[in-house]
mmCIF file of C-alpha atoms in Angstrom:
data_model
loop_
_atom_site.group_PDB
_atom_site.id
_atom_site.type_symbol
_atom_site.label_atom_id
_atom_site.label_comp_id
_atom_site.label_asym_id
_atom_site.label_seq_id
_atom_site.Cartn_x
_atom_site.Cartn_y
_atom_site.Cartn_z
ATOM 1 C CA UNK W 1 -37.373 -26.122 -41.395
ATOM 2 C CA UNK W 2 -37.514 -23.008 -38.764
ATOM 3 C CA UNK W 3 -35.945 -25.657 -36.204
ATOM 4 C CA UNK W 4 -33.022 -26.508 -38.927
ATOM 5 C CA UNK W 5 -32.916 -22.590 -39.376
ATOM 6 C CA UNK W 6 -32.626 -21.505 -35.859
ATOM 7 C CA UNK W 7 -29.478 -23.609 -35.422
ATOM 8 C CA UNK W 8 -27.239 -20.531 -37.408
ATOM 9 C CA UNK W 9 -27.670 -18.014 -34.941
ATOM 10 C CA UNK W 10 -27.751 -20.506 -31.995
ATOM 11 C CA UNK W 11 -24.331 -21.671 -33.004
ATOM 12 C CA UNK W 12 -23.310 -18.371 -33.129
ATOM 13 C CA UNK W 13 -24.437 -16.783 -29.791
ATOM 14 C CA UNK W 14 -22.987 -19.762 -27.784
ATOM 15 C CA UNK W 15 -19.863 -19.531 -29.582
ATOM 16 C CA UNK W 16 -19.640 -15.725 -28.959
ATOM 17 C CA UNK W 17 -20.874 -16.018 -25.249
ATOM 18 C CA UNK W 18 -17.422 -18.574 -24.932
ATOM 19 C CA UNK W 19 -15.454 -15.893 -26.658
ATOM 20 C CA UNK W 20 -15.125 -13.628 -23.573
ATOM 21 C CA UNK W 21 -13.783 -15.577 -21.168
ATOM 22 C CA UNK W 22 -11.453 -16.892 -23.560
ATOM 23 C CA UNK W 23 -9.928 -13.801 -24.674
ATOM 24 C CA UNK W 24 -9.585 -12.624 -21.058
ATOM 25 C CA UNK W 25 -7.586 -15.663 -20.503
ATOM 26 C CA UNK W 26 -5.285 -14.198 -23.623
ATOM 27 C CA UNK W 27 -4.545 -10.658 -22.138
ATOM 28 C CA UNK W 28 -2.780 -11.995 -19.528
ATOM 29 C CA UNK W 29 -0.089 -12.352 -22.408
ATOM 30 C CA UNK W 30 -1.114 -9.944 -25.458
ATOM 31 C CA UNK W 31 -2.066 -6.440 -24.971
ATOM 32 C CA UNK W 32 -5.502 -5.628 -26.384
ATOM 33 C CA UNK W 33 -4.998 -3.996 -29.206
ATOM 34 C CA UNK W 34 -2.024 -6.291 -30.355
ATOM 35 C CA UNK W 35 -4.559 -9.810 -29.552
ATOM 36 C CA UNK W 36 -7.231 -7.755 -31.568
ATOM 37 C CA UNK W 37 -5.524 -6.737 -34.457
ATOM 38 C CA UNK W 38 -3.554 -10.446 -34.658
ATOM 39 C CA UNK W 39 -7.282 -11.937 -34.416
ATOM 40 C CA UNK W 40 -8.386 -10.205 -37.510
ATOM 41 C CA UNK W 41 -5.343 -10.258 -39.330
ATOM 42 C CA UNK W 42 -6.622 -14.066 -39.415
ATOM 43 C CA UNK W 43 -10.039 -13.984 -39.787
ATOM 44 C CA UNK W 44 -9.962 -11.333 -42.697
ATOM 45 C CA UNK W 45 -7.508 -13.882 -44.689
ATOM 46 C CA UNK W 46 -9.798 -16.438 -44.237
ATOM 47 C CA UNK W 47 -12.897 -14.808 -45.491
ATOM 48 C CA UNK W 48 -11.256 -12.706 -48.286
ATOM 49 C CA UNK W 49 -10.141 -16.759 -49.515
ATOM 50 C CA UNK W 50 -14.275 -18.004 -48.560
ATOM 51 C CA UNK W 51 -15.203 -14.667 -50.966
ATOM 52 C CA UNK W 52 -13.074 -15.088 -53.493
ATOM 53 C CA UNK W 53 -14.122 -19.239 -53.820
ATOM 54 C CA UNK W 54 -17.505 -18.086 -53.422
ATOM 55 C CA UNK W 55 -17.991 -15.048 -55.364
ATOM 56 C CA UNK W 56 -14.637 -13.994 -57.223
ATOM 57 C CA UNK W 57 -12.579 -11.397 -57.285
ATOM 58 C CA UNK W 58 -15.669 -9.053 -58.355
ATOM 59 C CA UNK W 59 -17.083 -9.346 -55.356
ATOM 60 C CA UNK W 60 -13.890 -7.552 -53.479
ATOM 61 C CA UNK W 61 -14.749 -3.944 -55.421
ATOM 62 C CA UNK W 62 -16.693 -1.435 -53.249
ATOM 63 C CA UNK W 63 -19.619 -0.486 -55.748
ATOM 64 C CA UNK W 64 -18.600 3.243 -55.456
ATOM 65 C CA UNK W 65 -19.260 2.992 -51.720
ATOM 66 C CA UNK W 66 -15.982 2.507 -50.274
ATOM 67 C CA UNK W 67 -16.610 5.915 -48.263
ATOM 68 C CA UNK W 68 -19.761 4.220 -46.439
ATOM 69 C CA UNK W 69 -17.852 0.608 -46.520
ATOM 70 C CA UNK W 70 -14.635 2.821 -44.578
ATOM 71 C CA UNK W 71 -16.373 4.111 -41.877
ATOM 72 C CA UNK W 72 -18.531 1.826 -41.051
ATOM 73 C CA UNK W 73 -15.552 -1.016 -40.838
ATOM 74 C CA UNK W 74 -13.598 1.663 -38.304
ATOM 75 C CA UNK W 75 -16.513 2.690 -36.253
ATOM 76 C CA UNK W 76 -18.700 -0.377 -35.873
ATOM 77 C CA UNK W 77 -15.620 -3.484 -36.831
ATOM 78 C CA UNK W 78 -12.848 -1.610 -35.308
ATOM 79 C CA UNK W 79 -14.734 0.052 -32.712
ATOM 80 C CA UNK W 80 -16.461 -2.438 -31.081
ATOM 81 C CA UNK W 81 -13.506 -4.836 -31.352
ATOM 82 C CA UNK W 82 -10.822 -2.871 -29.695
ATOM 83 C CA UNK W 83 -13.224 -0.827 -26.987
ATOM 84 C CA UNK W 84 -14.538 -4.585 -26.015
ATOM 85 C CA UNK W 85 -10.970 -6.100 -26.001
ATOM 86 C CA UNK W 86 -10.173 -3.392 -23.680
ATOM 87 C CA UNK W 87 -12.762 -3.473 -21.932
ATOM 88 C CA UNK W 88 -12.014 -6.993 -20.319
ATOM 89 C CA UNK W 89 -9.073 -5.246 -18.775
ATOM 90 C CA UNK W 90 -11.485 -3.281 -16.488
ATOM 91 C CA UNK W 91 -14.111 -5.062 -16.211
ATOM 92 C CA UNK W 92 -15.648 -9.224 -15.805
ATOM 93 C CA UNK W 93 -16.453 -11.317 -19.292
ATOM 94 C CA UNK W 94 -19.438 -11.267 -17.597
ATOM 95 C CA UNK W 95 -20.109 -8.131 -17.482
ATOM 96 C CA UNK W 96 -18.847 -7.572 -20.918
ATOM 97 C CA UNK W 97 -21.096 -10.009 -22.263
ATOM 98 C CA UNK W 98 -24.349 -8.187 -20.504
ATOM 99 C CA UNK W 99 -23.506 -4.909 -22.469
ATOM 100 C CA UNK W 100 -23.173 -6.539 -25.769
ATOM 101 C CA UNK W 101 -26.373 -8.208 -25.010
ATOM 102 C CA UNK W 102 -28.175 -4.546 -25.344
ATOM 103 C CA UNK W 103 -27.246 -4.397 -29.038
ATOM 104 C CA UNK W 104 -30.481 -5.366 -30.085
ATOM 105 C CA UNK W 105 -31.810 -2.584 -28.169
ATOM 106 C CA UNK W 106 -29.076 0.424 -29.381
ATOM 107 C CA UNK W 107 -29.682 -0.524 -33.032
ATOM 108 C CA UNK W 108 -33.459 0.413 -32.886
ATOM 109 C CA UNK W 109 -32.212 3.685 -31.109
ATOM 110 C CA UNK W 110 -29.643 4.526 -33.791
ATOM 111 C CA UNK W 111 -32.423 3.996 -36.424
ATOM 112 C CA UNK W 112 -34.757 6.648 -34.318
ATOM 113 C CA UNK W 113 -31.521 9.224 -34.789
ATOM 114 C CA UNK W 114 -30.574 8.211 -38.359
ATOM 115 C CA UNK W 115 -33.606 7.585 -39.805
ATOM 116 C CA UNK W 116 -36.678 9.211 -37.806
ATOM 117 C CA UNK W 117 -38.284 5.497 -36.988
ATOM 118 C CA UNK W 118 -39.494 5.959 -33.285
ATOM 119 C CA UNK W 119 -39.314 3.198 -31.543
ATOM 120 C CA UNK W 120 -42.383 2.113 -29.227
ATOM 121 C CA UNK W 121 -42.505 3.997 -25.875
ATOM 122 C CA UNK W 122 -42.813 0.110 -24.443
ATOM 123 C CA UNK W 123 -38.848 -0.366 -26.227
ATOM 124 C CA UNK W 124 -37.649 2.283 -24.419
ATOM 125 C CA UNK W 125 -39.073 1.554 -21.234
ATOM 126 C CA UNK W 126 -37.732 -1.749 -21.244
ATOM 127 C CA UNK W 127 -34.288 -0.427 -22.422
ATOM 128 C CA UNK W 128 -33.577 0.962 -19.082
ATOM 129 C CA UNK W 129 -34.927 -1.926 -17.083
ATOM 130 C CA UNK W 130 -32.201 -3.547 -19.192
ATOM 131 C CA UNK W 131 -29.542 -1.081 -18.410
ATOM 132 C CA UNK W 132 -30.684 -1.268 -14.566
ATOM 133 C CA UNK W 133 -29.799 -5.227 -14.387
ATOM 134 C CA UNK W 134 -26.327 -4.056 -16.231
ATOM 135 C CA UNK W 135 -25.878 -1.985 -13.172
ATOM 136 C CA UNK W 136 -26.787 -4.799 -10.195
ATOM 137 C CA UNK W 137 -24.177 -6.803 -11.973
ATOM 138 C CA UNK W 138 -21.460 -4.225 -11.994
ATOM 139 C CA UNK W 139 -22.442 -2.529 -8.266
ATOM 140 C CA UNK W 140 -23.873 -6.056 -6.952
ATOM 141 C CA UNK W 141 -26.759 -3.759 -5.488
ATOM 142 C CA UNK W 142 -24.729 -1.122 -3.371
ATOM 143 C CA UNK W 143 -24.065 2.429 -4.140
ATOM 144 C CA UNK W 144 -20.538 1.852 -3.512
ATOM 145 C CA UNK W 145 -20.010 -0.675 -6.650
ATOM 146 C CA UNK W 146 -20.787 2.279 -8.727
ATOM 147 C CA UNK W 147 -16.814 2.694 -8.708
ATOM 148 C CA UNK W 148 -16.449 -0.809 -10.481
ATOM 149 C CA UNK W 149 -18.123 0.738 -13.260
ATOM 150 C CA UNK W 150 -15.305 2.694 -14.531
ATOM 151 C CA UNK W 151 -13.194 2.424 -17.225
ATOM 152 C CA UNK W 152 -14.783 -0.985 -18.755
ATOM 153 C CA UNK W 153 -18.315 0.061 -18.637
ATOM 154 C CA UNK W 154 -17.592 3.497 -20.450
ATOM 155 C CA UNK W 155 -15.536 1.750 -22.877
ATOM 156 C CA UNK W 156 -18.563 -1.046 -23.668
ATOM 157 C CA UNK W 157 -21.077 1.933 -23.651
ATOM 158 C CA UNK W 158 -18.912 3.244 -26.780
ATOM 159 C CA UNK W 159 -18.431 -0.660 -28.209
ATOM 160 C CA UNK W 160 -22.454 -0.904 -28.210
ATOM 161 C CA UNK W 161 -23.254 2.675 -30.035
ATOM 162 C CA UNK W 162 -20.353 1.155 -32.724
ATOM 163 C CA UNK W 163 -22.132 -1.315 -33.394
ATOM 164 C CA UNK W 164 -25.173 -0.007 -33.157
ATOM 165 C CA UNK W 165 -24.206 1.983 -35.739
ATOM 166 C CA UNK W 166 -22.384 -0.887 -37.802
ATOM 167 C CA UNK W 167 -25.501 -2.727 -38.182
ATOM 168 C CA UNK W 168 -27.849 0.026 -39.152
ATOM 169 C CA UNK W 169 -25.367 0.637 -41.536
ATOM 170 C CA UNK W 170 -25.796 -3.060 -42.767
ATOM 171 C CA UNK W 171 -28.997 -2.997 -43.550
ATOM 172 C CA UNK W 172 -28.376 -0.178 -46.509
ATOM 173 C CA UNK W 173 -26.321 -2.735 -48.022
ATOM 174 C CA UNK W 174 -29.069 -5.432 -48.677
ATOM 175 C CA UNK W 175 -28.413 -6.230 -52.578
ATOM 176 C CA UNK W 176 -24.710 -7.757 -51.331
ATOM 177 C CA UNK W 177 -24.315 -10.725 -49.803
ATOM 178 C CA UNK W 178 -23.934 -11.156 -46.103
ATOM 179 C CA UNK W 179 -20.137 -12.078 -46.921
ATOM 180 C CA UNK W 180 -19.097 -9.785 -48.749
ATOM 181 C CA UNK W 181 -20.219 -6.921 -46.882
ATOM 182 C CA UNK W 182 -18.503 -8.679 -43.928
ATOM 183 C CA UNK W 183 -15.629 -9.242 -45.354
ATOM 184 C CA UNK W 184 -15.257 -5.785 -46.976
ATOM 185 C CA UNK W 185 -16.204 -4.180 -43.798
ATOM 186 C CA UNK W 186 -13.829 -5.928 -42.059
ATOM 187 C CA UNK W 187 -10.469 -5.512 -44.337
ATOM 188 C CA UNK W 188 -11.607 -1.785 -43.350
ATOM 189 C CA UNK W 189 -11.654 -2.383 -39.813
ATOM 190 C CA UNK W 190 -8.221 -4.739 -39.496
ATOM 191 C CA UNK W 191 -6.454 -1.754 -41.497
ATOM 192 C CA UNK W 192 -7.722 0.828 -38.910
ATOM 193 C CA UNK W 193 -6.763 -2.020 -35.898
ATOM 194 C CA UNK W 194 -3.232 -2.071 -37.217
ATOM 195 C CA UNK W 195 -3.045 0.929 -37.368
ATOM 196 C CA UNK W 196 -3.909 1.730 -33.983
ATOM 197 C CA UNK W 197 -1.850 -1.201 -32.944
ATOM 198 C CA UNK W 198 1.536 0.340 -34.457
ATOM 199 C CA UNK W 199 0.924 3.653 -33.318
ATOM 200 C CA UNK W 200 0.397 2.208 -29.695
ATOM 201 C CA UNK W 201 3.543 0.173 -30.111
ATOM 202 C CA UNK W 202 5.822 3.074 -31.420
ATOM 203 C CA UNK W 203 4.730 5.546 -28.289
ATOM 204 C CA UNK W 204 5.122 2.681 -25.338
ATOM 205 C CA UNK W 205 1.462 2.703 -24.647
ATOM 206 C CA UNK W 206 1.850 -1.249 -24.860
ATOM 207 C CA UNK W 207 4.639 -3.766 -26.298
ATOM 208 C CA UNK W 208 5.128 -6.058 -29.430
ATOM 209 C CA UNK W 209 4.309 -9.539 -28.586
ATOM 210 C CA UNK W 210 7.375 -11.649 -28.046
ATOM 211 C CA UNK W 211 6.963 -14.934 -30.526
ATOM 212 C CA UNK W 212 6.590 -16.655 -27.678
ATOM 213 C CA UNK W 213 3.568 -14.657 -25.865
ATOM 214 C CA UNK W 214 1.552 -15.934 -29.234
ATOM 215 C CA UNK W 215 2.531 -19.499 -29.235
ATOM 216 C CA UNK W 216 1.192 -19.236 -25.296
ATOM 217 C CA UNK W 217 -2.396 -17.691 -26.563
ATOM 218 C CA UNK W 218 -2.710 -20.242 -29.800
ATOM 219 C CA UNK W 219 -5.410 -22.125 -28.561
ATOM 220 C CA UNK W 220 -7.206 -18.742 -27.796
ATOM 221 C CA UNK W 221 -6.430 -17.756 -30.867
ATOM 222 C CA UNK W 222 -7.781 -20.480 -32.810
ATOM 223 C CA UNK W 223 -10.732 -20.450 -31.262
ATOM 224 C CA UNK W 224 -11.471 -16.493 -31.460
ATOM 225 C CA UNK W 225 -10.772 -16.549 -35.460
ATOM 226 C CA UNK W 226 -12.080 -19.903 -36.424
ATOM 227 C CA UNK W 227 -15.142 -20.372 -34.293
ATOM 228 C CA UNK W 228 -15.773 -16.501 -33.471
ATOM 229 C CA UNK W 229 -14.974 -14.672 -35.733
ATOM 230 C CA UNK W 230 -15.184 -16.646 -39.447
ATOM 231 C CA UNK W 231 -17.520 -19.871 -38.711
ATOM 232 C CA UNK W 232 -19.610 -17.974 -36.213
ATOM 233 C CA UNK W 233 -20.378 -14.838 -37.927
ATOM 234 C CA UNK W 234 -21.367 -16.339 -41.383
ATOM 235 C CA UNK W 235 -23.697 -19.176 -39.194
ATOM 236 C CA UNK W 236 -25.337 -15.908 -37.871
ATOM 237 C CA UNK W 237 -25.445 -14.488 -41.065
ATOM 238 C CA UNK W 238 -27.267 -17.497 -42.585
ATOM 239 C CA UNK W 239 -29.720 -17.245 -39.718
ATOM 240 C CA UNK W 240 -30.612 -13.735 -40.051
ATOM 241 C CA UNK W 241 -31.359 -14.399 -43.864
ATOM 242 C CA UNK W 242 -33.450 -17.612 -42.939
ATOM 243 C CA UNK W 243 -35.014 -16.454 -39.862
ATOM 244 C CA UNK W 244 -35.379 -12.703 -40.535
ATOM 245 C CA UNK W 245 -33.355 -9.900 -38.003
ATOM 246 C CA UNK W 246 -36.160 -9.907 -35.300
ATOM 247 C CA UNK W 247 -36.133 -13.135 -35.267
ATOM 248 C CA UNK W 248 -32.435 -13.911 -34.828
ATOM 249 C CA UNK W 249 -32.049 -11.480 -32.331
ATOM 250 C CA UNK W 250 -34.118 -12.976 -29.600
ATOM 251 C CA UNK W 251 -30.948 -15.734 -29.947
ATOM 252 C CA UNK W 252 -28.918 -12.721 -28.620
ATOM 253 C CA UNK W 253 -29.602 -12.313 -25.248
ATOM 254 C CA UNK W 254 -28.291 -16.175 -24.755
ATOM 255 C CA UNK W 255 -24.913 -14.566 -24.856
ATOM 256 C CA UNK W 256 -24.583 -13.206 -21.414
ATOM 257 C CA UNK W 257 -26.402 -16.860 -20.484
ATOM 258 C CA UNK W 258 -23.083 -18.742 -21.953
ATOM 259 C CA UNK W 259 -20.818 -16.379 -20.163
ATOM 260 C CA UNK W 260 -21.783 -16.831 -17.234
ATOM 261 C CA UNK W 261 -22.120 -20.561 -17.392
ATOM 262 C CA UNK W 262 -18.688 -20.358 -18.526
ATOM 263 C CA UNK W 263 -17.874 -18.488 -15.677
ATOM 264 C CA UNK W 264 -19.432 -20.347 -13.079
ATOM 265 C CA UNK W 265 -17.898 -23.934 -14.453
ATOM 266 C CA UNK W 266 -14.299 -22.056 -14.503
ATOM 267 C CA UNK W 267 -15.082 -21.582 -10.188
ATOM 268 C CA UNK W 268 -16.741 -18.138 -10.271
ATOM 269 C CA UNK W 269 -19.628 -17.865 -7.894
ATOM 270 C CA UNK W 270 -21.838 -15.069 -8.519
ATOM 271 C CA UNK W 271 -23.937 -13.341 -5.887
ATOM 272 C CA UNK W 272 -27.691 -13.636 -5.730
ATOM 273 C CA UNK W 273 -27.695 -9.873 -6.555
ATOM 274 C CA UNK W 274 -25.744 -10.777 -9.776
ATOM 275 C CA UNK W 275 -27.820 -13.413 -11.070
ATOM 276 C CA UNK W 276 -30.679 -11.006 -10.140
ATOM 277 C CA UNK W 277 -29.442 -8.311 -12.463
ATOM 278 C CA UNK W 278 -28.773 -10.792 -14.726
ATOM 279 C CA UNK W 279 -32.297 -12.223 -14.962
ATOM 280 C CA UNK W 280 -33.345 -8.821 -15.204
ATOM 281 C CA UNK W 281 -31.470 -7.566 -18.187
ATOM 282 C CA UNK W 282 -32.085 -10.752 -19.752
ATOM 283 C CA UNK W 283 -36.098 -10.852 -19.535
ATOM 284 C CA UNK W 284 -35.921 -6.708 -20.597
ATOM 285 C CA UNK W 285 -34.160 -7.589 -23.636
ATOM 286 C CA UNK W 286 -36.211 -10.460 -24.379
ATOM 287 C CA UNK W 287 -39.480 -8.849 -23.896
ATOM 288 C CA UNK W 288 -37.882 -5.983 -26.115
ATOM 289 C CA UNK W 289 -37.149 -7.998 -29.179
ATOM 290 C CA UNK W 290 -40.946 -9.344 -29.051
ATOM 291 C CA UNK W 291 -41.955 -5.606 -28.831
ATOM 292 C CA UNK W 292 -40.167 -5.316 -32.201
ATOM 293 C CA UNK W 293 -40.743 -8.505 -34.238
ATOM 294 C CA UNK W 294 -43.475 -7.810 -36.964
ATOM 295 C CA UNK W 295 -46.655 -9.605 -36.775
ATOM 296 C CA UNK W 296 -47.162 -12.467 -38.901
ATOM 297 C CA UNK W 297 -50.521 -11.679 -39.515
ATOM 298 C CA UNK W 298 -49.530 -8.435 -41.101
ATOM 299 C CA UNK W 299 -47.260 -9.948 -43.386
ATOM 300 C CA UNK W 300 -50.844 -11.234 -45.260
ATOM 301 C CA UNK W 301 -52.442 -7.960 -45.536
ATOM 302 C CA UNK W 302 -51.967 -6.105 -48.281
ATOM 303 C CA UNK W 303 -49.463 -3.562 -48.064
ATOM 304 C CA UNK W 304 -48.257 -0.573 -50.798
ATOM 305 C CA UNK W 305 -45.457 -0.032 -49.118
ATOM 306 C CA UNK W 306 -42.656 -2.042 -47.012
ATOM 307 C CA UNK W 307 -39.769 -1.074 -45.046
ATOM 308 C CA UNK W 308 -36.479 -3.961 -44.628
ATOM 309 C CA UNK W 309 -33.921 -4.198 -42.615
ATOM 310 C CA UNK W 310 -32.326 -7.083 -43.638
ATOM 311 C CA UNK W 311 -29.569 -7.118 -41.247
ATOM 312 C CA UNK W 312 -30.935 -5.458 -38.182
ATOM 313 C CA UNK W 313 -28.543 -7.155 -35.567
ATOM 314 C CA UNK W 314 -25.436 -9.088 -35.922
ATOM 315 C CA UNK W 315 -22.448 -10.256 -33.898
ATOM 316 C CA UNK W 316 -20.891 -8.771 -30.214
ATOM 317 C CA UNK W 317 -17.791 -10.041 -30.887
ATOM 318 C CA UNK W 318 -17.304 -11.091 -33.730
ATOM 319 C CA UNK W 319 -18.156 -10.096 -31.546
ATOM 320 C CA UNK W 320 -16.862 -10.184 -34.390
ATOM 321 C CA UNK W 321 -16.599 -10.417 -38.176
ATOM 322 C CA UNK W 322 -18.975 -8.749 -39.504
#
């Protein structure tokens, strides 16, 4: 049954670590925020239609938190969307995908801020052995690459805190459904997107896509709403209920694994140095999430009280749609 379980999130993590190179592909025709906001535009149709089937019309009221529901669709959804869409302007997919990889990582050290839960002195070591195989990525091991870090990096520093933040946030929102607080979250999140979008469009800083420029990205597109952001982000969803968040984050760190793959079959060929860093990060963040899964023997003790986090971690991309 764990084997049938752990299919959700694996679904999900490969589909996200595609994602990247695909929407790099897209910017060569849509500006960022344009691609990002026309992305969710989709997706939020399509689960507003899944909730209402699903749920009803009920289910699209805020509960008296639309406050909480607001900003945490325009700092975590919004965010980490646009800063990440961005981002593969200045910097590799990659690359990209090795940042989102530390979400895991960021969430347990927005709980420490927000909520006073210190996380163990062995999570924070291994938090900056994560960070230093981000860096032998972007420098490729000389002092000199520290240039490439730039623009990109600062902007997926602020896409990771988002969402960091985003899915702390989630887990105060427990007694709703994984959908609807995705889909509420992210009707939030498209309205702040187009708004940015517009605003960018009226003062020049980028242009309207002709009709044509979207007929040439469809394919992209397609696959970023239907497989990354909608079918992707409930599969994870399902897999965080089934699994628990600990769990389903170890399936995380297979994103920068899938992007690089990706990579590599497109004709990239990495430098040792690269696939160093990239082992590095990769073992840091796994070693991290087995730091903080609970132990199953303590789940038989007796215990008076007990502290959940039902949705500890959730999509880069989607990435997405959550």
């Amino acid at each position: 049954m764990r084997s049938r379980a752990a299919a959700y999130p694996l679904l999900a993590v490969l589909a996200w670590g595609v994602m990247f190179p695909v929407l790099a592909t897209a910017l060569t025709r849509v500006d960022p925020l344009n691609l990002t906001t026309a992305r969710y535009l989709l997706a939020a149709v399509i689960l507003v239609a899944i909730l209402l089937l699903r749920e009803g019309a009920g289910a699209l009221r805020s509960g008296g938190r639309a406050a909480e529901v607001v900003v945490l669709g325009v700092v975590g959804f919004a965010g980490f969307n646009l800063l990440t869409s961005l981002a593969l302007e200045h910097a590799a997919p990659q690359q990209v995908a090795l940042f989102v990889a530390t979400t895991p990582v960021i969430t347990q050290l927005v709980r420490w801020v927000r909520d006073g839960v210190r996380p163990k002195p062995l999570l924070l070591g291994l938090s900056l052995v994560a960070l230093l195989g981000v860096g032998l990525v972007i420098t490729r091991g000389s002092l000199t690459g520290l240039g490439q870090f730039g623009l990109g990096g600062l902007m997926m520093i602020g896409a990771v805190l988002g969402w960091g933040i985003y899915t702390h946030g989630a887990s105060r929102f427990g007694e709703w459904s994984p959908l609807r607080f995705t889909t509420l979250t992210a009707l939030a999140g498209t309205a702040a997107m187009l708004a940015a979008s517009i605003g960018a469009d009226a003062v020049g800083w980028q242009h309207a896509p002709a009709a044509a420029d979207l007929v040439a990205v469809t394919p992209q597109l397609a696959y970023a709403v239907i497989l990354g952001a909608v079918i992707a982000v409930l599969a994870w969803n399902t897999g965080v209920q089934r699994l628990g968040a600990a769990n389903a984050a170890l399936f995380m760190n297979l994103v920068p694994v899938t992007t690089f793959a990706v990579q590599i079959a497109r004709g990239y060929r990495p430098e040792p140095v690269e696939l160093v860093g990239a082992a590095i990060t990769i073992a840091a963040l796994v070693a991290a999430n087995l730091a903080t899964r609970p132990r199953t023997r303590a789940a038989a003790l007796p215990r008076t009280t007990a502290v959940t986090d039902p949705i500890a971690v959730t999509d880069p991309a989607a990435v997405s749609v959550r």
